[in-house]
Amino acid sequence: MTLLKAVRGTRDLLPPETELWDRVESTARRVFARYNFGEIRTPVFEDTQLFARGVGEETDIVSKEMYTWEDRARAQSEKSQSLTLRPENTAGVVRAYIEHKLGETGLLQKLYYIGPQFRRERPQKGRYRQFWQIGAEAIGPPSAGSESPLRDAEVLEMLASFLDELGITGWTLVLNSVGSASDRPKYVAALRDALAPVKDQMSPDNQRRAETNPLRVLDSKDPADEAIIATLPKIADYLDDESKAHFAAVLAALDACGVKYEVNPRLVRGLDYYTRTTFEFTHGGLGAQNALLGGGRYDGLSEMLGGPKAPGIGFAMGLDRLILTLKTAEGASSGAPQFALADAFLAPLGEALNAPALELARELRRHGLRIELGDGTFRLRKSFEIGNKLAHNIILLGEDEQASGILTVKNFATGEQTKIPRGELAQTLKNS
Ligand code: AMP
């Protein structure tokens, strides 16, 4: 029989690595809470239309990377529906914002999410078909200040603080402005004009993009096309005064709080919904897939989905890539993540002591101790061998200990063996 394996582009996360994941997630929750963000959890699959309309039919994500299927009607009263595993989470958050009329609160909604996303991409280092994103969105009616450049700067400052708190150094914040919905068509037309005479000399991918979504040509990392791309018009020259002032205010606020950045006029990003500020945090340690996270402003997205005017700004960061970066950094200093040792391995000496051992383990665990429970069928030597691999101490629970209420405890590091009354056991282990 052929053995079944995790599907290409997906993988299992096992302990102790999952402890690292937990650390990253809890750091995100802690840092985001300081900025008054609350968690949102949206469904893993949505109506396909949400992504077609929200992310854009011409994007790589929608045109070739989505996991889409026809969900057959199960009853006469139901209609069959095209469903898609979410390839990103911003569209889902904005759908929820509209569906739950969050705009009617009149307040800025600050929402973060942590969850898996799905794209049928070619798997490689740092690129998977199921990957995890931590993201956040600040969205609301214009009266709540949702268009303000201060929001952009605050989100960027939050990200810088998050990466600092995680201990990730060596990142670069790269940002740009892609202008408002009215600036963009003029620029796209100029790009098309500039590309028309030269596109035949470009890679097949860029020839296709030049036709379908010329902005994406700027994103391309194809070295053969670099020389042509360098000659193309720059979006900065097509921004209206308001967009220019908005971008200048974002940069001024970043300067004021000392967050370093680089402006890259080619950073347009792959998703159609972006307006004005777009950004990425890159990291040299990641190789070709060097974007740790990406995001930007999406002032028209809610309206594209049939909702009220609700400008917003957000980002999504690849948890897989954050972990890779952390592992590389920590691998250099402290080695791969290690299993945390339990406080004690509790060894019942004989099957009759199994049930009393479970009761003692329950008592110790309720004191917050990490206890690995052995089994009364193990020989003493086996209990010591396993205990030594998994815990700092071994507790022996035999007939005598059970009768007297005095436990025998041995510390593996010091080799010291002591007798401890049951009532003092938890405290003694905590102090050891
Ligand atoms: P995007 O939604 O394309 O703007 O991506 C935002 C972030 O998600 C990227 O910067 C990556 O860190 C991460 N990401 C996107 N696609 C993948 C993937 N296929 N595998 C792993 N991480 C990804």
CSV table of C-alpha atoms and ligand atoms in Angstrom, one decimal:
chain,number,residue,atom,x,y,z
A,1,MET,CA,0.0,0.0,0.0
A,2,THR,CA,1.4,3.4,-0.8
A,3,LEU,CA,1.7,5.6,2.2
A,4,LEU,CA,-0.3,8.8,2.3
A,5,LYS,CA,1.7,11.9,2.7
A,6,ALA,CA,0.9,15.6,3.4
A,7,VAL,CA,-0.1,17.2,0.1
A,8,ARG,CA,2.6,19.0,-1.9
A,9,GLY,CA,3.0,22.5,-0.6
A,10,THR,CA,1.4,21.7,2.8
A,11,ARG,CA,3.2,20.4,5.9
A,12,ASP,CA,2.8,19.3,9.5
A,13,LEU,CA,4.0,21.5,12.3
A,14,LEU,CA,5.3,19.4,15.2
A,15,PRO,CA,6.4,20.2,18.7
A,16,PRO,CA,8.8,21.7,19.7
A,17,GLU,CA,8.6,23.9,16.6
A,18,THR,CA,5.0,24.7,17.4
A,19,GLU,CA,6.2,26.4,20.6
A,20,LEU,CA,8.0,29.0,18.3
A,21,TRP,CA,4.7,29.5,16.4
A,22,ASP,CA,2.9,30.0,19.7
A,23,ARG,CA,5.5,32.6,20.7
A,24,VAL,CA,5.1,34.5,17.5
A,25,GLU,CA,1.3,34.4,17.7
A,26,SER,CA,1.2,35.5,21.4
A,27,THR,CA,3.6,38.3,20.7
A,28,ALA,CA,1.4,39.5,17.9
A,29,ARG,CA,-1.7,39.4,20.2
A,30,ARG,CA,0.1,41.2,23.0
A,31,VAL,CA,1.5,43.9,20.8
A,32,PHE,CA,-1.6,44.5,18.7
A,33,ALA,CA,-3.7,44.7,21.9
A,34,ARG,CA,-1.7,47.7,22.9
A,35,TYR,CA,-2.9,49.5,19.8
A,36,ASN,CA,-6.4,48.4,20.7
A,37,PHE,CA,-6.9,45.9,17.9
A,38,GLY,CA,-9.3,43.1,18.5
A,39,GLU,CA,-9.4,39.6,16.9
A,40,ILE,CA,-11.7,38.7,14.0
A,41,ARG,CA,-12.1,35.1,12.8
A,42,THR,CA,-13.7,34.7,9.4
A,43,PRO,CA,-14.5,31.4,7.6
A,44,VAL,CA,-11.8,29.6,5.7
A,45,PHE,CA,-13.9,29.4,2.6
A,46,GLU,CA,-16.0,32.1,1.0
A,47,ASP,CA,-18.1,32.7,-2.1
A,48,THR,CA,-15.7,32.8,-5.1
A,49,GLN,CA,-17.2,36.2,-6.1
A,50,LEU,CA,-15.7,37.8,-3.0
A,51,PHE,CA,-12.1,37.3,-4.3
A,52,ALA,CA,-13.0,37.8,-8.0
A,53,ARG,CA,-14.4,41.3,-7.0
A,54,GLY,CA,-12.2,42.1,-4.1
A,55,VAL,CA,-8.8,40.9,-5.1
A,56,GLY,CA,-9.3,41.3,-8.8
A,57,GLU,CA,-9.8,38.9,-11.7
A,58,GLU,CA,-6.6,39.9,-13.4
A,59,THR,CA,-4.3,39.2,-10.4
A,60,ASP,CA,-2.2,36.0,-10.4
A,61,ILE,CA,-4.0,34.9,-7.2
A,62,VAL,CA,-7.4,34.9,-8.7
A,63,SER,CA,-6.5,33.9,-12.3
A,64,LYS,CA,-4.4,30.9,-11.4
A,65,GLU,CA,-3.9,30.2,-7.7
A,66,MET,CA,-7.2,29.7,-6.1
A,67,TYR,CA,-8.7,26.4,-4.8
A,68,THR,CA,-12.2,26.7,-6.1
A,69,TRP,CA,-15.0,24.1,-6.4
A,70,GLU,CA,-18.6,23.9,-7.1
A,71,ASP,CA,-20.5,23.2,-3.9
A,72,ARG,CA,-23.5,21.1,-5.1
A,73,ALA,CA,-27.0,21.9,-3.9
A,74,ARG,CA,-28.1,19.3,-1.3
A,75,ALA,CA,-31.8,20.2,-1.5
A,76,GLN,CA,-34.2,21.7,-3.9
A,77,SER,CA,-34.3,24.8,-1.9
A,78,GLU,CA,-30.5,25.3,-2.1
A,79,LYS,CA,-28.5,26.6,-5.1
A,80,SER,CA,-25.2,25.2,-6.0
A,81,GLN,CA,-22.5,27.8,-5.4
A,82,SER,CA,-18.9,28.4,-6.4
A,83,LEU,CA,-16.7,28.4,-3.2
A,84,THR,CA,-13.0,29.2,-2.7
A,85,LEU,CA,-10.5,28.5,0.0
A,86,ARG,CA,-9.4,32.0,1.1
A,87,PRO,CA,-6.2,33.0,-0.6
A,88,GLU,CA,-5.9,36.1,1.6
A,89,ASN,CA,-8.0,37.5,4.5
A,90,THR,CA,-8.5,41.2,3.8
A,91,ALA,CA,-11.5,40.6,1.5
A,92,GLY,CA,-13.1,38.4,4.1
A,93,VAL,CA,-12.6,41.0,6.8
A,94,VAL,CA,-14.1,43.7,4.7
A,95,ARG,CA,-17.1,41.4,3.8
A,96,ALA,CA,-17.6,40.9,7.5
A,97,TYR,CA,-17.3,44.7,8.1
A,98,ILE,CA,-20.1,45.3,5.6
A,99,GLU,CA,-22.3,42.3,6.6
A,100,HIS,CA,-22.2,43.3,10.3
A,101,LYS,CA,-22.7,47.0,9.5
A,102,LEU,CA,-19.6,47.8,11.6
A,103,GLY,CA,-19.4,51.2,9.9
A,104,GLU,CA,-22.6,52.2,11.6
A,105,THR,CA,-20.7,52.5,14.9
A,106,GLY,CA,-19.0,55.5,13.5
A,107,LEU,CA,-15.8,54.2,15.0
A,108,LEU,CA,-12.6,53.0,13.4
A,109,GLN,CA,-12.6,49.2,13.4
A,110,LYS,CA,-9.2,47.8,14.3
A,111,LEU,CA,-9.2,44.0,13.6
A,112,TYR,CA,-6.5,41.4,13.4
A,113,TYR,CA,-6.6,37.8,12.3
A,114,ILE,CA,-4.3,34.8,12.5
A,115,GLY,CA,-5.0,31.9,10.2
A,116,PRO,CA,-4.2,29.7,7.2
A,117,GLN,CA,-4.5,30.9,3.6
A,118,PHE,CA,-4.4,28.8,0.5
A,119,ARG,CA,-2.8,29.5,-2.9
A,120,ARG,CA,-1.9,27.0,-5.6
A,121,GLU,CA,1.6,28.4,-6.1
A,122,ARG,CA,4.8,26.5,-7.1
A,123,PRO,CA,6.2,25.4,-3.7
A,124,GLN,CA,9.7,26.5,-2.7
A,125,LYS,CA,11.6,27.7,0.3
A,126,GLY,CA,9.2,30.1,2.1
A,127,ARG,CA,6.4,29.5,-0.3
A,128,TYR,CA,3.7,27.0,0.5
A,129,ARG,CA,0.2,26.2,-0.7
A,130,GLN,CA,-1.2,26.3,2.8
A,131,PHE,CA,0.5,29.1,4.6
A,132,TRP,CA,-0.3,31.2,7.7
A,133,GLN,CA,-0.8,34.8,7.9
A,134,ILE,CA,-1.1,37.3,10.8
A,135,GLY,CA,-2.8,40.4,9.5
A,136,ALA,CA,-4.6,43.5,10.7
A,137,GLU,CA,-7.0,46.0,9.2
A,138,ALA,CA,-7.9,49.5,10.4
A,139,ILE,CA,-11.1,50.4,8.5
A,140,GLY,CA,-14.0,52.7,9.1
A,141,PRO,CA,-16.0,55.6,7.8
A,142,PRO,CA,-14.0,58.7,6.8
A,143,SER,CA,-15.5,60.6,9.7
A,144,ALA,CA,-13.6,58.1,12.0
A,145,GLY,CA,-10.3,59.3,10.6
A,146,SER,CA,-9.8,56.2,8.5
A,147,GLU,CA,-8.2,58.1,5.6
A,148,SER,CA,-5.7,59.9,7.8
A,149,PRO,CA,-2.0,59.3,7.0
A,150,LEU,CA,-1.6,58.9,10.8
A,151,ARG,CA,-3.3,55.6,10.5
A,152,ASP,CA,-0.8,54.4,7.9
A,153,ALA,CA,2.1,55.5,10.1
A,154,GLU,CA,0.6,54.0,13.2
A,155,VAL,CA,0.2,50.6,11.6
A,156,LEU,CA,3.8,50.7,10.2
A,157,GLU,CA,5.1,51.7,13.7
A,158,MET,CA,3.1,48.8,15.2
A,159,LEU,CA,4.8,46.4,12.8
A,160,ALA,CA,8.2,47.8,13.6
A,161,SER,CA,7.5,47.4,17.3
A,162,PHE,CA,6.2,43.8,16.8
A,163,LEU,CA,9.3,42.7,14.8
A,164,ASP,CA,11.6,44.4,17.4
A,165,GLU,CA,9.7,42.7,20.3
A,166,LEU,CA,10.1,39.3,18.5
A,167,GLY,CA,13.8,39.9,18.2
A,168,ILE,CA,13.9,40.0,14.4
A,169,THR,CA,16.6,42.4,13.3
A,170,GLY,CA,17.8,43.4,9.9
A,171,TRP,CA,14.4,44.1,8.3
A,172,THR,CA,13.8,46.8,5.8
A,173,LEU,CA,10.6,48.8,5.5
A,174,VAL,CA,10.0,49.6,1.8
A,175,LEU,CA,7.1,51.8,0.9
A,176,ASN,CA,5.5,53.7,-2.0
A,177,SER,CA,2.3,55.4,-2.9
A,178,VAL,CA,0.3,54.0,-5.8
A,179,GLY,CA,-2.1,57.0,-5.8
A,180,SER,CA,-5.8,57.3,-5.6
A,181,ALA,CA,-8.3,55.4,-7.7
A,182,SER,CA,-8.4,58.4,-10.1
A,183,ASP,CA,-4.5,58.7,-10.4
A,184,ARG,CA,-4.2,55.0,-11.3
A,185,PRO,CA,-5.9,54.8,-14.7
A,186,LYS,CA,-3.7,57.7,-16.0
A,187,TYR,CA,-0.6,55.9,-14.9
A,188,VAL,CA,-1.7,52.5,-16.2
A,189,ALA,CA,-2.5,54.1,-19.6
A,190,ALA,CA,1.0,55.6,-19.6
A,191,LEU,CA,2.6,52.3,-18.7
A,192,ARG,CA,0.7,50.5,-21.5
A,193,ASP,CA,1.9,53.1,-24.0
A,194,ALA,CA,5.5,52.7,-22.8
A,195,LEU,CA,5.3,48.9,-22.8
A,196,ALA,CA,3.7,48.6,-26.2
A,197,PRO,CA,6.9,49.0,-28.3
A,198,VAL,CA,9.1,46.9,-26.0
A,199,LYS,CA,7.0,44.2,-24.5
A,200,ASP,CA,7.9,41.7,-27.2
A,201,GLN,CA,11.5,41.7,-25.8
A,202,MET,CA,10.3,40.7,-22.4
A,203,SER,CA,9.7,37.4,-20.7
A,204,PRO,CA,6.5,35.5,-21.6
A,205,ASP,CA,5.1,36.3,-18.1
A,206,ASN,CA,5.7,40.0,-18.5
A,207,GLN,CA,4.3,40.0,-22.0
A,208,ARG,CA,1.1,38.6,-20.5
A,209,ARG,CA,1.1,41.1,-17.6
A,210,ALA,CA,1.7,44.0,-20.0
A,211,GLU,CA,-1.6,43.1,-21.6
A,212,THR,CA,-3.7,42.1,-18.6
A,213,ASN,CA,-2.3,44.0,-15.6
A,214,PRO,CA,0.7,46.3,-16.6
A,215,LEU,CA,1.2,47.4,-13.0
A,216,ARG,CA,2.4,43.8,-12.2
A,217,VAL,CA,5.3,44.2,-14.6
A,218,LEU,CA,6.8,46.6,-12.1
A,219,ASP,CA,6.7,43.8,-9.4
A,220,SER,CA,8.5,41.3,-11.6
A,221,LYS,CA,11.8,40.1,-10.4
A,222,ASP,CA,12.9,38.8,-13.7
A,223,PRO,CA,16.5,40.0,-14.2
A,224,ALA,CA,16.3,39.8,-18.0
A,225,ASP,CA,13.6,42.5,-17.9
A,226,GLU,CA,15.3,44.8,-15.5
A,227,ALA,CA,16.7,47.2,-18.1
A,228,ILE,CA,13.4,47.8,-19.8
A,229,ILE,CA,11.6,48.2,-16.4
A,230,ALA,CA,14.0,50.9,-15.4
A,231,THR,CA,12.9,53.0,-18.3
A,232,LEU,CA,9.2,52.8,-17.6
A,233,PRO,CA,7.3,55.9,-16.3
A,234,LYS,CA,7.2,56.2,-12.5
A,235,ILE,CA,4.0,56.4,-10.5
A,236,ALA,CA,5.3,59.2,-8.4
A,237,ASP,CA,5.0,61.5,-11.4
A,238,TYR,CA,1.3,60.7,-11.8
A,239,LEU,CA,0.1,61.3,-8.2
A,240,ASP,CA,-2.3,64.2,-7.6
A,241,ASP,CA,-1.5,66.8,-5.0
A,242,GLU,CA,-3.7,65.1,-2.4
A,243,SER,CA,-2.0,61.8,-2.8
A,244,LYS,CA,1.4,63.4,-2.7
A,245,ALA,CA,0.5,65.3,0.5
A,246,HIS,CA,-0.9,62.1,2.1
A,247,PHE,CA,2.3,60.2,1.3
A,248,ALA,CA,4.5,63.0,2.6
A,249,ALA,CA,2.5,63.1,5.9
A,250,VAL,CA,3.0,59.3,6.3
A,251,LEU,CA,6.8,59.7,5.8
A,252,ALA,CA,6.9,62.7,8.2
A,253,ALA,CA,5.1,60.7,11.0
A,254,LEU,CA,7.5,57.8,10.5
A,255,ASP,CA,10.5,60.2,10.7
A,256,ALA,CA,9.0,61.7,13.9
A,257,CYS,CA,9.0,58.3,15.7
A,258,GLY,CA,12.3,57.1,14.3
A,259,VAL,CA,11.0,54.3,12.1
A,260,LYS,CA,13.5,53.8,9.2
A,261,TYR,CA,12.2,53.2,5.7
A,262,GLU,CA,13.2,53.2,2.0
A,263,VAL,CA,10.9,54.6,-0.7
A,264,ASN,CA,10.7,52.2,-3.7
A,265,PRO,CA,8.7,53.7,-6.6
A,266,ARG,CA,8.3,50.3,-8.1
A,267,LEU,CA,6.5,48.8,-5.2
A,268,VAL,CA,2.9,48.4,-6.5
A,269,ARG,CA,2.1,44.9,-5.1
A,270,GLY,CA,0.0,42.3,-6.7
A,271,LEU,CA,-3.5,43.0,-5.5
A,272,ASP,CA,-5.8,45.3,-7.3
A,273,TYR,CA,-7.4,46.9,-4.3
A,274,TYR,CA,-4.5,49.0,-3.1
A,275,THR,CA,-4.6,52.8,-3.2
A,276,ARG,CA,-2.0,55.3,-1.9
A,277,THR,CA,0.4,53.8,0.6
A,278,THR,CA,1.8,50.3,-0.2
A,279,PHE,CA,4.5,48.7,1.8
A,280,GLU,CA,6.6,45.6,2.4
A,281,PHE,CA,9.0,44.6,5.2
A,282,THR,CA,11.7,42.6,3.6
A,283,HIS,CA,14.4,40.4,5.2
A,284,GLY,CA,17.8,39.5,3.6
A,285,GLY,CA,17.8,36.0,5.3
A,286,LEU,CA,14.8,34.8,3.2
A,287,GLY,CA,16.3,34.4,-0.2
A,288,ALA,CA,14.1,34.9,-3.3
A,289,GLN,CA,10.9,35.1,-1.3
A,290,ASN,CA,12.2,38.0,0.8
A,291,ALA,CA,8.9,39.7,1.7
A,292,LEU,CA,8.2,39.1,5.4
A,293,LEU,CA,4.9,41.0,5.1
A,294,GLY,CA,3.1,43.3,2.8
A,295,GLY,CA,0.2,45.6,2.9
A,296,GLY,CA,-1.3,48.9,2.0
A,297,ARG,CA,-4.3,51.2,1.9
A,298,TYR,CA,-7.5,50.1,0.2
A,299,ASP,CA,-9.8,53.1,0.2
A,300,GLY,CA,-12.2,51.7,-2.4
A,301,LEU,CA,-12.4,48.1,-1.4
A,302,SER,CA,-15.6,48.2,0.6
A,303,GLU,CA,-17.4,50.0,-2.2
A,304,MET,CA,-16.0,47.4,-4.7
A,305,LEU,CA,-17.8,44.8,-2.6
A,306,GLY,CA,-21.1,46.8,-2.6
A,307,GLY,CA,-20.5,48.3,0.9
A,308,PRO,CA,-20.4,51.9,2.2
A,309,LYS,CA,-17.4,54.1,1.8
A,310,ALA,CA,-14.9,52.7,4.3
A,311,PRO,CA,-11.2,53.5,3.7
A,312,GLY,CA,-8.8,51.2,5.4
A,313,ILE,CA,-5.2,50.2,5.7
A,314,GLY,CA,-3.8,46.8,6.6
A,315,PHE,CA,-1.1,44.2,6.2
A,316,ALA,CA,-0.6,40.5,6.1
A,317,MET,CA,2.6,38.8,7.2
A,318,GLY,CA,3.7,35.3,6.4
A,319,LEU,CA,4.0,33.4,9.7
A,320,ASP,CA,5.9,30.7,7.9
A,321,ARG,CA,8.5,33.2,6.8
A,322,LEU,CA,8.7,34.9,10.2
A,323,ILE,CA,9.4,31.5,11.7
A,324,LEU,CA,12.1,30.8,9.1
A,325,THR,CA,13.7,34.1,9.9
A,326,LEU,CA,13.6,33.5,13.6
A,327,LYS,CA,14.9,29.9,13.3
A,328,THR,CA,17.9,31.2,11.2
A,329,ALA,CA,18.6,33.9,13.7
A,330,GLU,CA,18.2,31.7,16.7
A,331,GLY,CA,19.8,28.6,15.1
A,332,ALA,CA,23.0,30.7,14.9
A,333,SER,CA,22.9,31.4,18.7
A,334,SER,CA,21.0,28.7,20.5
A,335,GLY,CA,20.4,25.8,18.1
A,336,ALA,CA,17.1,24.4,16.9
A,337,PRO,CA,14.1,24.7,19.2
A,338,GLN,CA,14.3,22.2,22.0
A,339,PHE,CA,11.5,20.4,23.9
A,340,ALA,CA,10.9,22.1,27.2
A,341,LEU,CA,11.5,19.6,30.0
A,342,ALA,CA,8.6,18.8,32.3
A,343,ASP,CA,9.0,19.6,36.0
A,344,ALA,CA,8.7,16.0,36.9
A,345,PHE,CA,8.2,12.5,35.6
A,346,LEU,CA,5.8,10.7,38.0
A,347,ALA,CA,6.5,7.0,38.2
A,348,PRO,CA,3.8,4.7,39.8
A,349,LEU,CA,5.6,1.6,41.0
A,350,GLY,CA,3.2,-1.1,40.0
A,351,GLU,CA,-0.2,-1.0,38.2
A,352,ALA,CA,-2.1,-0.7,41.5
A,353,LEU,CA,-0.6,2.7,41.9
A,354,ASN,CA,-1.7,4.0,38.5
A,355,ALA,CA,-4.9,5.5,39.8
A,356,PRO,CA,-3.3,7.2,42.8
A,357,ALA,CA,-0.6,8.5,40.5
A,358,LEU,CA,-3.2,10.1,38.3
A,359,GLU,CA,-4.7,11.7,41.3
A,360,LEU,CA,-1.3,13.1,42.5
A,361,ALA,CA,-0.5,14.3,38.9
A,362,ARG,CA,-3.9,16.1,38.9
A,363,GLU,CA,-3.0,17.8,42.2
A,364,LEU,CA,0.5,18.9,41.0
A,365,ARG,CA,-0.8,20.1,37.6
A,366,ARG,CA,-3.4,22.2,39.3
A,367,HIS,CA,-0.5,24.0,41.0
A,368,GLY,CA,0.7,24.8,37.5
A,369,LEU,CA,3.4,22.2,37.3
A,370,ARG,CA,4.3,20.4,34.1
A,371,ILE,CA,4.0,16.6,34.9
A,372,GLU,CA,4.7,13.7,32.6
A,373,LEU,CA,2.9,10.6,34.0
A,374,GLY,CA,4.6,7.2,33.6
A,375,ASP,CA,2.9,3.9,33.9
A,376,GLY,CA,2.8,1.2,36.6
A,377,THR,CA,3.8,-1.5,34.1
A,378,PHE,CA,7.2,0.2,33.5
A,379,ARG,CA,10.2,-1.3,35.3
A,380,LEU,CA,12.0,1.2,37.6
A,381,ARG,CA,14.9,1.4,35.2
A,382,LYS,CA,12.7,2.2,32.3
A,383,SER,CA,10.9,4.9,34.3
A,384,PHE,CA,14.3,6.5,35.1
A,385,GLU,CA,15.4,6.3,31.4
A,386,ILE,CA,12.2,7.9,30.1
A,387,GLY,CA,12.1,10.4,33.0
A,388,ASN,CA,15.6,11.5,32.3
A,389,LYS,CA,14.7,12.4,28.7
A,390,LEU,CA,11.6,14.3,29.5
A,391,ALA,CA,11.8,15.9,32.9
A,392,HIS,CA,14.0,17.6,35.5
A,393,ASN,CA,13.0,15.3,38.3
A,394,ILE,CA,11.5,11.9,38.9
A,395,ILE,CA,8.9,11.3,41.6
A,396,LEU,CA,8.5,7.7,42.8
A,397,LEU,CA,5.1,6.6,44.0
A,398,GLY,CA,5.3,3.1,45.6
A,399,GLU,CA,3.1,1.4,48.2
A,400,ASP,CA,5.3,3.0,51.0
A,401,GLU,CA,5.0,6.5,49.6
A,402,GLN,CA,1.3,6.1,49.1
A,403,ALA,CA,0.8,4.9,52.7
A,404,SER,CA,3.2,7.4,54.4
A,405,GLY,CA,2.4,10.4,52.1
A,406,ILE,CA,6.2,11.0,51.8
A,407,LEU,CA,7.4,10.9,48.2
A,408,THR,CA,10.8,10.1,46.9
A,409,VAL,CA,12.1,12.7,44.4
A,410,LYS,CA,15.3,12.6,42.5
A,411,ASN,CA,16.8,15.5,40.6
A,412,PHE,CA,18.4,14.3,37.4
A,413,ALA,CA,20.9,17.2,37.1
A,414,THR,CA,22.3,17.0,40.6
A,415,GLY,CA,21.6,13.3,41.3
A,416,GLU,CA,20.2,14.4,44.7
A,417,GLN,CA,17.5,12.2,46.1
A,418,THR,CA,15.1,13.5,48.8
A,419,LYS,CA,12.0,12.6,50.7
A,420,ILE,CA,9.3,15.2,50.5
A,421,PRO,CA,5.9,15.2,52.3
A,422,ARG,CA,3.1,15.3,49.7
A,423,GLY,CA,1.8,18.7,51.0
A,424,GLU,CA,5.2,20.3,50.3
A,425,LEU,CA,5.8,18.6,46.9
A,426,ALA,CA,4.4,21.2,44.6
A,427,GLN,CA,6.2,24.1,46.2
A,428,THR,CA,9.5,22.2,46.4
A,429,LEU,CA,9.3,21.4,42.7
A,430,LYS,CA,8.4,25.0,41.8
A,431,ASN,CA,11.5,26.2,43.7
A,432,SER,CA,13.8,23.6,42.2
B,1,AMP,P1,0.3,38.9,0.0
B,1,AMP,O1,-1.1,38.5,0.5
B,1,AMP,O2,0.6,38.3,-1.3
B,1,AMP,O3,0.5,40.4,0.0
B,1,AMP,O4,1.3,38.3,1.0
B,1,AMP,C1,1.5,38.8,2.3
B,1,AMP,C2,2.6,37.9,3.0
B,1,AMP,O5,2.1,36.6,3.1
B,1,AMP,C3,3.9,37.8,2.2
B,1,AMP,O6,4.7,38.8,2.4
B,1,AMP,C4,4.4,36.5,2.7
B,1,AMP,O7,5.1,36.7,3.9
B,1,AMP,C5,3.2,35.7,2.9
B,1,AMP,N1,2.9,34.8,1.8
B,1,AMP,C6,2.2,35.0,0.7
B,1,AMP,N2,2.1,33.9,-0.1
B,1,AMP,C7,2.8,32.9,0.6
B,1,AMP,C8,3.0,31.6,0.3
B,1,AMP,N3,2.6,31.0,-0.8
B,1,AMP,N4,3.7,30.9,1.2
B,1,AMP,C9,4.2,31.5,2.4
B,1,AMP,N5,4.0,32.8,2.7
B,1,AMP,C10,3.3,33.5,1.8
